Coordinates of C-alpha atoms and ligand atoms in Angstrom, one line a residue:
X1 CA -5.5 271.6 84.5
X2 CA -6.3 275.2 85.4
X3 CA -3.8 277.9 84.5
X4 CA -1.4 278.8 87.3
X5 CA -1.0 282.5 88.0
X6 CA 2.0 283.4 90.2
X7 CA 2.3 286.9 91.6
X8 CA 5.9 287.9 92.4
X9 CA 5.8 291.0 94.5
X10 CA 9.6 291.2 94.8
X11 CA 10.6 293.9 97.3
X12 CA 8.1 296.3 95.8
X13 CA 5.2 296.3 98.4
X14 CA 5.5 297.1 102.0
X15 CA 4.1 294.4 104.3
X16 CA 1.1 296.5 105.0
X17 CA 0.4 297.0 101.3
X18 CA 1.0 293.2 100.6
X19 CA -1.7 292.4 103.2
X20 CA -4.1 294.9 101.7
X21 CA -3.7 293.6 98.1
X22 CA -3.9 290.0 99.3
X23 CA -7.2 290.8 101.2
X24 CA -8.7 292.5 98.2
X25 CA -7.8 289.7 95.8
X26 CA -9.1 287.1 98.3
X27 CA -12.3 288.9 98.6
X28 CA -13.4 288.3 95.0
X29 CA -14.1 284.9 93.5
X30 CA -11.4 283.1 91.6
X31 CA -12.7 280.7 89.0
X32 CA -10.8 278.9 86.3
X33 CA -7.3 279.7 87.6
X34 CA -5.0 278.8 90.4
X35 CA -3.5 281.9 92.1
X36 CA -0.3 281.9 94.1
X37 CA 0.9 285.1 95.9
X38 CA 4.7 285.4 96.7
X39 CA 5.2 288.3 99.1
X40 CA 8.5 289.1 100.8
X41 CA 9.5 286.8 103.8
X42 CA 8.4 289.3 106.4
X43 CA 4.9 289.5 105.0
X44 CA 4.3 285.8 104.6
X45 CA 2.4 285.0 107.8
X46 CA 0.2 288.1 107.5
X47 CA -0.6 287.4 103.9
X48 CA -1.3 283.7 104.8
X49 CA -3.8 285.1 107.4
X50 CA -5.4 287.5 104.8
X51 CA -6.0 284.6 102.3
X52 CA -7.1 282.0 104.8
X53 CA -10.3 280.3 103.6
X54 CA -9.8 281.3 100.0
X55 CA -8.3 279.1 97.2
X56 CA -5.2 281.3 97.0
X57 CA -1.9 279.6 97.7
X58 CA 1.2 281.1 99.2
X59 CA 4.7 281.1 97.8
X60 CA 8.1 282.5 98.8
X61 CA 10.5 284.3 96.6
X62 CA 13.6 282.4 97.6
X63 CA 14.9 279.9 100.2
X64 CA 18.2 278.6 101.6
X65 CA 20.2 276.0 99.8
X66 CA 20.7 274.0 103.0
X67 CA 18.1 272.5 105.3
X68 CA 19.4 273.9 108.5
X69 CA 22.6 275.2 109.9
X70 CA 24.8 278.2 110.9
X71 CA 23.6 280.4 108.0
X72 CA 22.9 283.9 109.2
X73 CA 20.0 285.5 107.5
X74 CA 18.8 282.5 105.5
X75 CA 15.3 281.0 105.6
X76 CA 14.8 277.3 105.3
X77 CA 12.3 275.5 103.1
X78 CA 11.0 273.7 106.0
X79 CA 10.1 276.9 107.9
X80 CA 8.5 278.3 104.7
X81 CA 6.3 275.2 104.5
X82 CA 5.4 275.6 108.2
X83 CA 4.3 279.1 107.5
X84 CA 1.9 277.8 104.9
X85 CA 3.9 278.1 101.7
X86 CA 3.4 275.6 98.9
X87 CA 5.6 277.2 96.3
X88 CA 9.1 278.8 96.1
X89 CA 10.7 280.7 93.4
X90 CA 14.2 279.5 92.7
X91 CA 16.8 281.2 90.6
X92 CA 15.0 284.3 89.6
X93 CA 17.1 286.3 87.1
X94 CA 17.3 289.2 89.6
X95 CA 19.0 286.9 92.0
X96 CA 21.2 285.4 89.4
X97 CA 22.3 288.7 88.0
X98 CA 22.3 291.1 91.0
X99 CA 23.0 288.6 93.9
X100 CA 25.4 286.3 92.1
X101 CA 23.4 283.1 92.4
X102 CA 25.0 280.3 90.4
X103 CA 23.5 277.2 88.9
X104 CA 25.2 275.2 91.7
X105 CA 23.4 277.2 94.4
X106 CA 20.2 277.1 92.5
X107 CA 20.4 273.2 92.2
X108 CA 20.8 272.9 95.9
X109 CA 17.9 275.3 96.6
X110 CA 15.7 273.2 94.2
X111 CA 16.5 270.0 96.1
X112 CA 16.0 271.7 99.5
X113 CA 12.5 272.8 98.4
X114 CA 11.5 269.4 97.0
X115 CA 12.9 267.7 100.2
X116 CA 10.6 270.0 102.2
X117 CA 7.6 269.0 100.1
X118 CA 7.3 272.3 98.3
X119 CA 6.9 273.0 94.7
X120 CA 9.8 274.8 93.2
X121 CA 9.3 277.3 90.4
X122 CA 12.6 277.3 88.7
X123 CA 13.2 280.5 86.7
X124 CA 15.2 280.3 83.5
X125 CA 15.7 282.6 80.5
X126 CA 18.2 284.2 78.3
X127 CA 19.5 287.8 78.3
X128 CA 19.1 290.2 75.3
X129 CA 22.8 289.6 74.3
X130 CA 22.4 285.8 74.6
X131 CA 19.3 286.0 72.5
X132 CA 20.8 288.1 69.7
X133 CA 23.8 285.8 69.6
X134 CA 21.5 282.8 69.1
X135 CA 22.3 281.2 72.4
X136 CA 18.8 280.8 73.9
X137 CA 18.7 277.1 73.7
X138 CA 22.3 276.7 75.0
X139 CA 21.4 278.9 78.0
X140 CA 18.2 277.1 78.8
X141 CA 20.0 273.7 78.5
X142 CA 22.6 274.9 81.0
X143 CA 20.1 276.3 83.5
X144 CA 17.8 273.3 83.3
X145 CA 20.7 270.9 84.0
X146 CA 20.1 271.5 87.7
X147 CA 17.1 269.2 87.2
X148 CA 19.3 266.2 86.3
X149 CA 18.3 263.2 88.3
X150 CA 15.5 265.0 90.1
X151 CA 12.7 262.8 91.3
X152 CA 9.4 263.9 92.6
X153 CA 7.6 262.1 95.4
X154 CA 3.9 261.3 95.5
X155 CA 1.8 264.1 93.9
X156 CA 4.7 266.6 94.1
X157 CA 4.9 269.0 91.2
X158 CA 7.6 271.1 89.5
X159 CA 7.2 274.4 87.7
X160 CA 9.6 276.0 85.4
X161 CA 9.2 279.7 84.6
X162 CA 10.5 280.8 81.2
X163 CA 11.4 284.4 81.8
X164 CA 13.5 286.1 79.1
X165 CA 15.5 288.6 81.0
X166 CA 14.9 291.4 78.4
X167 CA 11.1 291.1 79.0
X168 CA 11.2 291.4 82.8
X169 CA 9.9 294.8 84.0
X170 CA 10.3 296.3 80.6
X171 CA 6.8 296.4 79.2
X172 CA 8.1 294.4 76.2
X173 CA 6.7 290.9 76.5
X174 CA 7.9 288.1 74.3
X175 CA 5.6 287.2 71.4
X176 CA 3.4 284.3 72.6
X177 CA 4.4 282.1 69.7
X178 CA 8.1 282.8 70.5
X179 CA 7.6 281.9 74.2
X180 CA 5.7 278.7 73.1
X181 CA 8.8 277.6 71.2
X182 CA 10.9 278.0 74.3
X183 CA 8.3 276.2 76.4
X184 CA 8.4 273.2 74.0
X185 CA 12.2 273.2 74.2
X186 CA 12.0 273.3 78.0
X187 CA 9.6 270.3 78.2
X188 CA 11.9 268.3 75.9
X189 CA 14.9 269.3 77.9
X190 CA 13.3 268.3 81.2
X191 CA 12.4 265.0 79.7
X192 CA 16.0 264.5 78.7
X193 CA 17.6 265.5 82.1
X194 CA 15.0 264.4 84.6
X195 CA 13.1 261.7 82.7
X196 CA 9.5 261.2 81.5
X197 CA 7.9 261.0 85.0
X198 CA 9.1 264.6 85.8
X199 CA 8.5 265.9 82.3
X200 CA 4.9 264.7 82.4
X201 CA 4.3 266.7 85.6
X202 CA 6.1 269.9 84.8
X203 CA 4.1 273.1 84.4
X204 CA 5.9 275.7 82.3
X205 CA 5.0 279.3 83.0
X206 CA 5.8 282.3 81.0
X207 CA 7.0 285.5 82.8
X208 CA 8.1 288.9 81.5
X209 CA 5.7 291.9 81.2
X210 CA 2.5 289.8 81.5
X211 CA -0.5 292.0 81.7
X212 CA -4.3 291.7 81.8
X213 CA -4.2 292.6 78.1
X214 CA -1.7 289.9 76.9
X215 CA -2.3 287.0 79.4
X216 CA -4.9 285.2 77.4
X217 CA -2.6 285.2 74.3
X218 CA 0.1 283.4 76.3
X219 CA -2.3 280.9 77.8
X220 CA -3.8 280.0 74.4
X221 CA -0.4 278.7 73.4
X222 CA 0.5 275.0 73.8
X223 CA 2.8 274.2 76.7
X224 CA 2.0 277.5 78.5
X225 CA 0.5 276.3 81.7
X226 CA 0.5 279.6 83.5
X227 CA 2.2 282.9 84.1
X228 CA 4.6 284.5 86.5
X229 CA 3.7 288.2 87.0
X230 CA 5.7 290.9 88.6
X231 CA 4.7 294.6 88.0
X232 CA 1.0 293.9 87.0
X233 CA 0.5 291.7 90.0
X234 CA 1.2 294.5 92.5
X235 CA -2.2 296.1 92.2
X236 CA -5.3 294.2 93.3
X237 CA -7.3 295.5 90.3
X238 CA -4.7 294.5 87.7
X239 CA -4.1 291.1 89.4
X240 CA -7.9 290.4 89.4
X241 CA -8.1 291.4 85.8
X242 CA -5.3 288.9 84.9
X243 CA -7.0 286.1 86.8
X244 CA -10.3 287.0 85.0
X245 CA -8.7 287.1 81.6
X246 CA -6.8 283.8 82.3
X247 CA -10.1 282.0 82.8
X248 CA -11.5 283.2 79.5
X249 CA -10.8 282.1 75.9
X250 CA -8.6 279.3 77.0
X251 CA -8.2 276.8 74.3
X252 CA -6.1 274.1 76.0
Ligands
LIG1 P1 7.4 291.6 85.3 O1 8.2 290.7 86.2 O2 6.0 291.0 85.2 O3 7.4 293.0 85.9 O4 8.0 291.7 84.0 C1 8.2 289.3 86.1 C2 9.2 288.6 87.1 O5 10.2 289.2 87.3 O6 8.9 287.5 87.5

């Protein structure tokens, strides 16, 4: 399976800039990798237009926990799908930490996305304190428990992004071998909580200061099926360089 490169533009690009970057990336060939762009909600339809006819897929950065209802300001998974999204980030650490998202909310969002036929990208990862206290596996176990009993229909997929919080936006990526250990633990835990059928279909991505320089080293590790990229995905040149590097020197 080709490596999956997911660009998380957060709230960093204006809609106009998002359309420009999407158009530039869509204009060059993408071989040996699958690329997903996650602009902000307001840019989704224009970015969808900019990448039409290319192999680039569209993702959202969040979704509502409910399917529909009196929920001012929320955006439903069904509407995201209708806009052309195939992926949705769920439980990004910025939302957990700065917007108070709980595992319970994240679990509901996850089910709302799968019910709408989207592929959730569940973001998990430990903070610096949790890591130094030796709690990484306990944190991952707790965060992955939202997958308990999950079933996927048809060819539906699930992604889990391992994003150690201390590596996000800091320029200090995890060591690829260290990330690989976490990925192996994640696959085992998914098997335990959601069963073999889900575990066989899960793609575990690494996120946290991924760059054109380090992406190949992550993808060379076992169980690293792709990357979730913030800062380095916000320029077309850097994003293209990541996609190019992802297609080279891949061992698995
Ligand atoms: P970063 O962000 O690549 O800037 O570290 C990753 C993310 O938050 O998904």
